[in-house]
C-alpha positions as MATLAB code, in Angstrom:
seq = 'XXXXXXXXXXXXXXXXXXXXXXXXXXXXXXXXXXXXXXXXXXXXXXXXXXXXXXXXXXXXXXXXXXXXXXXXXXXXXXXXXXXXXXXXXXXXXXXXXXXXXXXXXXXXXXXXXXXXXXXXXXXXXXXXXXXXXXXXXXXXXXXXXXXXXXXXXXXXXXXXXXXXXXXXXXXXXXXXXXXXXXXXXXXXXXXXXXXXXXXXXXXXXXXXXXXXXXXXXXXXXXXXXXXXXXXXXXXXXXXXXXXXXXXXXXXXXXXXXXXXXXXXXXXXXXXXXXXXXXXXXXXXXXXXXXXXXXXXXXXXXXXXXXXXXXXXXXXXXXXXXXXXXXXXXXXXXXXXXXXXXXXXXXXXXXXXXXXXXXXXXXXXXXXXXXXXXXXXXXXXXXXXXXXXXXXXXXXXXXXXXXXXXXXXXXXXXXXXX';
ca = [
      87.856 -175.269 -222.824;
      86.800 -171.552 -222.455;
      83.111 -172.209 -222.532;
      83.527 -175.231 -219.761;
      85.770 -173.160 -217.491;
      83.257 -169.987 -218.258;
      80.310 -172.415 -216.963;
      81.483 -173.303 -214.129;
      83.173 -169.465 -213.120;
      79.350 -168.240 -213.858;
      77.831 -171.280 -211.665;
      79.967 -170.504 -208.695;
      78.436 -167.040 -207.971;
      75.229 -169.085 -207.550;
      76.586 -171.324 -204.389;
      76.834 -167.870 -201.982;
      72.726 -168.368 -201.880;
      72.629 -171.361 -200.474;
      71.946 -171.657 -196.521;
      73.872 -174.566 -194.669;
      70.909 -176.402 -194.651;
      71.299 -176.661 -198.272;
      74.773 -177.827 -198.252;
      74.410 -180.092 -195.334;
      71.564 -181.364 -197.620;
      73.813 -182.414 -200.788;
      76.062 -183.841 -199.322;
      74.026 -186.653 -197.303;
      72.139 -186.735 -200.497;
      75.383 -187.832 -202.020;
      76.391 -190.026 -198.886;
      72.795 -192.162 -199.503;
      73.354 -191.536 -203.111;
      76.977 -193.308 -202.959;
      75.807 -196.547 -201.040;
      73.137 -196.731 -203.093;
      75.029 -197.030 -206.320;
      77.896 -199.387 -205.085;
      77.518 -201.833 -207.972;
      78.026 -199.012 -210.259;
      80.466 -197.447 -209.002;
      82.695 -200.509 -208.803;
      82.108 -201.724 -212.438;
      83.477 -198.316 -213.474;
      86.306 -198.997 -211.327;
      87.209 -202.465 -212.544;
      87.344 -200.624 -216.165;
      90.025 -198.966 -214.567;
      91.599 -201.642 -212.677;
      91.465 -203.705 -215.767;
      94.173 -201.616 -217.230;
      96.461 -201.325 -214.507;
      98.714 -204.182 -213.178;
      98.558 -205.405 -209.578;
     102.173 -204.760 -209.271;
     101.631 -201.317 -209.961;
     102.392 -198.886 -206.798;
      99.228 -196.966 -207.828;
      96.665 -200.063 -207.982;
      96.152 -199.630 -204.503;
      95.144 -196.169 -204.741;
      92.934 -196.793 -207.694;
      90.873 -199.424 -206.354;
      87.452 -199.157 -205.116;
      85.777 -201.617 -202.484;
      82.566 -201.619 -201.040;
      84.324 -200.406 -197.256;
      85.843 -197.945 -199.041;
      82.719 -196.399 -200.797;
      81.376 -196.917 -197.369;
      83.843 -195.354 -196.047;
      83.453 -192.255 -198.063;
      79.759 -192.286 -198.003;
      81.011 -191.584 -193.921;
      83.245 -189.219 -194.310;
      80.901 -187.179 -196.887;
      78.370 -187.225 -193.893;
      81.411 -185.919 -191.178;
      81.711 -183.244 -193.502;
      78.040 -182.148 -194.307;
      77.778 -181.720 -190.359;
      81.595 -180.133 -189.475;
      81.191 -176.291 -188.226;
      81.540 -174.396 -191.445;
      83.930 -171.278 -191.448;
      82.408 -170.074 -194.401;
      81.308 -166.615 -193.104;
      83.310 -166.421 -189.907;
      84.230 -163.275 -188.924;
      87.309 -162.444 -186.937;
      89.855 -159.931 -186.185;
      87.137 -156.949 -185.486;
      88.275 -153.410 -184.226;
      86.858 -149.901 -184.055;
      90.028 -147.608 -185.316;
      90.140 -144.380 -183.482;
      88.166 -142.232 -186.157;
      85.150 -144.874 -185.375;
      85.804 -147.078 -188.632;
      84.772 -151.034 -187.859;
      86.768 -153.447 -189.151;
      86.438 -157.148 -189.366;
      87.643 -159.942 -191.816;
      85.159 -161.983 -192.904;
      85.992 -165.740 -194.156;
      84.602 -166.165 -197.900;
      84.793 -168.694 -201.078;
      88.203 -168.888 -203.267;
      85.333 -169.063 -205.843;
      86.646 -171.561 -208.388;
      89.173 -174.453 -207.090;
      90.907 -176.540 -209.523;
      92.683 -179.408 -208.382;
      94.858 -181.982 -210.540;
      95.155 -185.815 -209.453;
      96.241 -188.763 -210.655;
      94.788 -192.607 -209.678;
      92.576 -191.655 -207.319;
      89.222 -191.443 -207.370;
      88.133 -190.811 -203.909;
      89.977 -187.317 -204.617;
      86.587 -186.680 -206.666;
      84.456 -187.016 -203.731;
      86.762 -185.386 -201.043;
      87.460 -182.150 -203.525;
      83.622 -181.824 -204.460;
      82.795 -182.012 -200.880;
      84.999 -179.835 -199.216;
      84.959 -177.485 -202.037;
      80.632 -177.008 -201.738;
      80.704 -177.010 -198.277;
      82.980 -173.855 -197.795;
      81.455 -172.443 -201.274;
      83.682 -172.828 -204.187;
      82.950 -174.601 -206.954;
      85.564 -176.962 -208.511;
      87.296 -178.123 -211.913;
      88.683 -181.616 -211.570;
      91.351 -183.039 -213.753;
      91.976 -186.785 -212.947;
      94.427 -189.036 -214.393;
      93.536 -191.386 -217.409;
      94.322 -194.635 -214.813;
      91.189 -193.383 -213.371;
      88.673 -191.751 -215.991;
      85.972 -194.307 -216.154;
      85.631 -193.720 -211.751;
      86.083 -190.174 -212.155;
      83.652 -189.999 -214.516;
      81.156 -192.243 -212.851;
      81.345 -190.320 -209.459;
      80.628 -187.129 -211.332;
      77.872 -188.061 -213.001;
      76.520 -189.036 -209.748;
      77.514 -185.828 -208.059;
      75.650 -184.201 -210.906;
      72.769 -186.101 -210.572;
      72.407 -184.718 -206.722;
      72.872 -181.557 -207.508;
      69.877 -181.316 -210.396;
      67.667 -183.279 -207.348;
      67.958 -180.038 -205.370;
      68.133 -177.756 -208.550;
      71.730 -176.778 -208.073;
      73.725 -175.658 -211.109;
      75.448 -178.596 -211.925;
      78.670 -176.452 -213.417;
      79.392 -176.429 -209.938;
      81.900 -179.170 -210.566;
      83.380 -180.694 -213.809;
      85.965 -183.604 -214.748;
      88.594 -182.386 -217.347;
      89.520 -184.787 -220.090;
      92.300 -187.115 -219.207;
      94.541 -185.461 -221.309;
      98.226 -183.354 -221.012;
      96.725 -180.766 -222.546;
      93.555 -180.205 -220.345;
      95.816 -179.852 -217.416;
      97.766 -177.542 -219.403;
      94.623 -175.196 -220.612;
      93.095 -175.670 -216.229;
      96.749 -174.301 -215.041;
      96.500 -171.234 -217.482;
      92.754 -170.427 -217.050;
      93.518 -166.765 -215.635;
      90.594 -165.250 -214.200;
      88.654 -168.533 -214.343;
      90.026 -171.025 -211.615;
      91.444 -168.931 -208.541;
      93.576 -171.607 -206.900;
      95.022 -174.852 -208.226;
      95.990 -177.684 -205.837;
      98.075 -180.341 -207.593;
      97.791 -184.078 -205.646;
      99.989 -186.420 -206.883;
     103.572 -187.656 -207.012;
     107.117 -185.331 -207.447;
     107.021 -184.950 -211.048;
     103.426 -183.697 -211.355;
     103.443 -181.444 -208.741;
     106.691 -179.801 -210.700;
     105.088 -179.622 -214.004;
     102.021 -177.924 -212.088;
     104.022 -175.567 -210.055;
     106.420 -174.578 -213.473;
     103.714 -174.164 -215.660;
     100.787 -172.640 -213.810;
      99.684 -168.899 -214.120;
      97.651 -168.968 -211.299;
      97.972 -169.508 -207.851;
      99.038 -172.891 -206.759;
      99.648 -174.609 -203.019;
     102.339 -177.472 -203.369;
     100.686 -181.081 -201.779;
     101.523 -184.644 -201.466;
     104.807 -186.179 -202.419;
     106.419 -187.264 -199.610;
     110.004 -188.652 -198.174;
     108.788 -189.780 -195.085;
     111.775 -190.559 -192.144;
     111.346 -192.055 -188.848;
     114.012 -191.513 -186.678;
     115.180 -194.790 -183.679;
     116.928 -192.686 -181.475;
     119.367 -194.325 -178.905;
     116.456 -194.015 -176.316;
     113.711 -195.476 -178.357;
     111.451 -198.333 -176.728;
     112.105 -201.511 -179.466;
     108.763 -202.588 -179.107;
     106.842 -199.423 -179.458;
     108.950 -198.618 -182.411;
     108.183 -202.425 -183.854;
     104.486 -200.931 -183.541;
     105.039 -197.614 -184.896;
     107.563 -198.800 -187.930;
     105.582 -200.908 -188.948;
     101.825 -198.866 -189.251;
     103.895 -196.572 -190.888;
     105.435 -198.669 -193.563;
     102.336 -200.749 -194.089;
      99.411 -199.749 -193.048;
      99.159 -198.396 -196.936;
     102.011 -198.614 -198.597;
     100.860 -196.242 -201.825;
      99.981 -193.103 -199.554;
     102.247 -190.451 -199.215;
     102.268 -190.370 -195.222;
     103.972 -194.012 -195.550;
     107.387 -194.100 -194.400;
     110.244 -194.356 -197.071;
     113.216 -194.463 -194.771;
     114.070 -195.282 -191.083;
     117.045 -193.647 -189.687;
     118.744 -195.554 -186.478;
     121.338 -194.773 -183.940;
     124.267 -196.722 -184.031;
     123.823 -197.668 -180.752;
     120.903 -199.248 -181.384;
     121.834 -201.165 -184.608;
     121.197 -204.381 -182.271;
     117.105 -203.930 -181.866;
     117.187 -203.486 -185.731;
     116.139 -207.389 -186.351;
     113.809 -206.788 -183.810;
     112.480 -203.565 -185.304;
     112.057 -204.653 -188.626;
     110.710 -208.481 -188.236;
     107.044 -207.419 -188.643;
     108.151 -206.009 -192.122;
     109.638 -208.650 -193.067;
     106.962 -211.118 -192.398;
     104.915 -208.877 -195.046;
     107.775 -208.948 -197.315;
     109.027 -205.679 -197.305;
     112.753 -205.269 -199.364;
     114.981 -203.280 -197.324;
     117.411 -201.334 -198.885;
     120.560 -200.636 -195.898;
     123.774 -199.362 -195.734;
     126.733 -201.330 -194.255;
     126.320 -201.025 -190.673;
     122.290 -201.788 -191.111;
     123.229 -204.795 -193.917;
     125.356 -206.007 -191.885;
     123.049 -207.028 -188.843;
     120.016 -207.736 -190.910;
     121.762 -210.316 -193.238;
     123.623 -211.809 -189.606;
     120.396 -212.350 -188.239;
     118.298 -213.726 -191.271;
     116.643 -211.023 -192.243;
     113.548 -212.837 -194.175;
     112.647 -210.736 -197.030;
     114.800 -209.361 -199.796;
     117.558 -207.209 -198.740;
     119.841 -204.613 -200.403;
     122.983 -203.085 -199.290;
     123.416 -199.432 -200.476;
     126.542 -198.367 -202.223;
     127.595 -194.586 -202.120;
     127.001 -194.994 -205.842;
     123.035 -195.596 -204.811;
     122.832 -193.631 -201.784;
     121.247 -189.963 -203.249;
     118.686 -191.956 -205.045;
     117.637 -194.615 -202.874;
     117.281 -192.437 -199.789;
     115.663 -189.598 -201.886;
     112.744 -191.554 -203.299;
     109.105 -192.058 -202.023;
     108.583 -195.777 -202.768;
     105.097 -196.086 -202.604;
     105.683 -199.830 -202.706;
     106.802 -202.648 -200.077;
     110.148 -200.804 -199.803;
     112.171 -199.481 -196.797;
     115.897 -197.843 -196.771;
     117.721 -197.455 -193.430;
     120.237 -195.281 -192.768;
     122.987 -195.724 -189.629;
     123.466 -192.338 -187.673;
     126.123 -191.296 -185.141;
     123.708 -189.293 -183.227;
     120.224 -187.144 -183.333;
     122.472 -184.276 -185.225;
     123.364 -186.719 -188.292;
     119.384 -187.929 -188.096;
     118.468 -184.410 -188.527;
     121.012 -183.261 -191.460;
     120.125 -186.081 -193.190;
     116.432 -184.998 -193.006;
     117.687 -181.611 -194.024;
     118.831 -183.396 -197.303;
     116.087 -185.789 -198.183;
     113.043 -184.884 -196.634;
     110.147 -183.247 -198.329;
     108.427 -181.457 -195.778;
     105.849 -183.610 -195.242;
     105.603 -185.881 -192.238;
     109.245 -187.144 -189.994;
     108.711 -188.999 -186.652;
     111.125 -189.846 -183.710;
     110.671 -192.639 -181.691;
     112.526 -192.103 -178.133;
     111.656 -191.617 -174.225;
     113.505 -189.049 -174.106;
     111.882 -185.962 -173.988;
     114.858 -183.785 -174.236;
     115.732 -185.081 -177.913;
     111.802 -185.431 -178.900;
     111.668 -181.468 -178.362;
     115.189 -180.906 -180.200;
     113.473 -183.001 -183.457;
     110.219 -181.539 -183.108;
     111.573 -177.918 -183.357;
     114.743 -178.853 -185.608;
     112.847 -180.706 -188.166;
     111.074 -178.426 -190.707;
     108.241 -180.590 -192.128;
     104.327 -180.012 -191.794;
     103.662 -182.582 -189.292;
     106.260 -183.829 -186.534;
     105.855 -186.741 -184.665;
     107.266 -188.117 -181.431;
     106.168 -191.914 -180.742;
     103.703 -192.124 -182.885;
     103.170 -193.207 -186.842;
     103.271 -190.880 -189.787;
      99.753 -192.696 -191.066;
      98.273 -190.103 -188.823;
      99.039 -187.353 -191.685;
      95.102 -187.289 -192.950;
      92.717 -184.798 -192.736;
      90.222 -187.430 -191.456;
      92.450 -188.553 -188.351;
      92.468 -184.388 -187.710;
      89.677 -184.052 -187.207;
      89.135 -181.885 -190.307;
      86.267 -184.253 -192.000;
      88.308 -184.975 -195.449;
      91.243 -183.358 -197.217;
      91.740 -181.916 -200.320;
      95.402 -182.509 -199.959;
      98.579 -182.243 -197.576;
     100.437 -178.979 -198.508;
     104.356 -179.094 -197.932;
     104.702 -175.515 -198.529;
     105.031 -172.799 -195.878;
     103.254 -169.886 -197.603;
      99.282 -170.392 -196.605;
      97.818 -173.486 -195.611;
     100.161 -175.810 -194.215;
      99.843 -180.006 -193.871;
      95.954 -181.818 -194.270;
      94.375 -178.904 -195.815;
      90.102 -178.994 -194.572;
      87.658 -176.546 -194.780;
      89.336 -173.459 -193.630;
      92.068 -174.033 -196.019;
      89.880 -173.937 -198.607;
      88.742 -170.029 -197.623;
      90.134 -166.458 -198.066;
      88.566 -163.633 -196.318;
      87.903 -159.664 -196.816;
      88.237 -157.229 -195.023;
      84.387 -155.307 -194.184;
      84.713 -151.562 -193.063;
      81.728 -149.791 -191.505;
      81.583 -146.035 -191.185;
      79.011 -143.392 -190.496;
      80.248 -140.693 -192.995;
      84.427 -139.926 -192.066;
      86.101 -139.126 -194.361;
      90.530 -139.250 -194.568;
      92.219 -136.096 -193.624;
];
């Protein structure tokens, strides 16, 4: 894949002459461009679908619908009219000897980013990556080649309208090895962004030889603490469980204060109206199955515990865990949690500040759902991804995410002593 990756290395120099006006330009091409070729688009899709069954976790992330291509077509348009940072400079001083110096924000160059069954990724990564200058090499998963492919070709076909390379982007084969050749491409692709669930993300992050920021999989926790409002955390348990179930903001376990084992029923009726299986140790089982709880319910054995509460279910499934206080709620965070989202739900303000600065996760909530992990609901336009790493970018990753800067130095002849 030398030549491809060579292609598209050689076509990225070409997007530092392009104004704004010319990016703002391809991507509402692409907005009026995406409406316009619904029907399309969604055939592809069903090829796709076709393959998968309904039952699958991932089918919801697969599919296509005419909102959602809407929906896209919208955000495309947010993001052809966000302030670009591309260019920004910051940070300027005049050293003593009269040197200026300034950073300047500029391109990655080439982004690479590996995804599995979803095909809005193609959109959001093309997007985000041409607006702040870099081109990109997609690899999608084989669940969703014939929409990858489809949206592509369409993003190609914009670009030759306004007689832009078209190597700016390009879809990898659906294959191991593809992802294998993209995460070695040294001196090719400058920054690899895997999006996906825990074992891709490890076999990107073992095997790449160039830089990589760590997205995505998520144990989500939302904490009832013994001041929580039963009501508002009916509200907020629920968006958070169900709102979309296959996302990796949705919540995979809700921890609860003993105290407050009572509101439990009350907390978790909406789920079980939309059938959600609850998996919940003794204390939890205990009042659910008392009280009727309507859907299926589990009761977790030590034997189950380290897997049950250490899995993102992507699915219709809950586990609650019983706590002794906000200390126990926040070592068993420590254990499970993936630092990506964790919400408490409490009026008191005293323990929402203890979580929010104990709890080492990208995004922190107090009273509020973990659905809100999106660059969209950030403000940021799109995402190409949540990062759950520390080092650079950290949480919905937008357009300044997706820039590095260098440092410009002025002078008028010194010359070091």
């Amino acid at each position: 894949m030398i030549d491809t990756f060579h292609s598209t290395r050689a076509a990225s120099y070409t997007l530092s002459c392009l104004t704004e006006a010319d990016r703002t330009a391809v991507l509402l091409h692409l907005a009026d461009a995406t409406e316009a070729h619904i029907e399309q688009l969604l055939a592809a899709n069903a090829d796709d679908l076709s393959r998968m069954s309904e039952d699958n976790p991932l089918y919801d992330r697969l599919q296509l619908t005419p909102q959602r291509l809407h929906d896209i077509a919208a955000a495309l348009r947010n993001v052809a009219l966000l302030a670009n940072p591309l260019g920004e400079v910051f940070d300027q001083k005049t050293l003593p000897n009269g040197l200026l110096l300034r950073k300047q924000r500029v391109a990655y160059g080439v982004v690479g980013v590996v995804y599995e069954a979803r095909p809005n990724v193609s959109f959001d990564v093309f997007a985000l990556c041409f607006k702040t200058g870099n081109a990109c090499v997609l690899k999608g998963g084989k669940d969703a080649d014939a929409s990858n492919r489809a949206i592509v070709a369409l993003i190609k076909e914009v670009l030759r309208a306004h007689d832009i390379d078209e190597n700016v982007v390009c879809l990898l084969p659906a294959t191991h090895e593809s992802t294998h050749e993209m995460l070695t491409a040294v001196g090719y692709i400058d920054l690899c962004i895997p999006r996906g669930g825990r074992r891709l993300i490890d076999f990107v992050r073992d095997t790449a030889r160039i830089p990589v920021i760590e997205t995505g999989a998520g144990v989500v926790h939302t904490y009832f603490d013994e001041l929580g409002d039963t009501a508002m955390g009916a509200r907020i348990i629920e968006n958070g469980k169900t709102r979309r179930v296959s996302v990796c903001n949705a919540l995979d376990c809700l921890i609860i204060h003993r105290s407050r084992i009572g509101a439990l029923p009350q907390l978790l009726a909406p789920l079980a109206a939309k059938h959600v299986h609850v998996y919940a140790d003794t204390p939890a089982y205990d009042v659910l199955a008392a009280n009727g709880y309507a859907a299926k319910l589990t009761r977790v054995t030590p034997e189950m515990a380290d897997e049950v509460y250490g899995t993102e279910f992507m699915s219709y499934t809950l586990a609650v865990k019983t706590v002794e206080n906000i200390d126990e709620a926040l070592a068993h965070i420590r254990q499970f949690g993936s630092g990506h989202s964790e919400a408490i739900i409490t009026e008191s303000k005293h323990n929402a500040q203890l979580f929010q600065q104990q709890v080492d996760a990208a995004c922190v909530y107090w009273n509020a759902p973990t659905s809100f992990t999106d660059g969209g609901e950030f403000g940021l336009g799109a995402e190409i991804g949540i990062s759950t790493q520390k080092l650079g970018p950290r949480g919905p990753m937008g357009l300044q995410a997706l820039t590095t800067y260098k440092w410009l130095i002025d002078g008028e002849g010194q010359i070091r002593g």
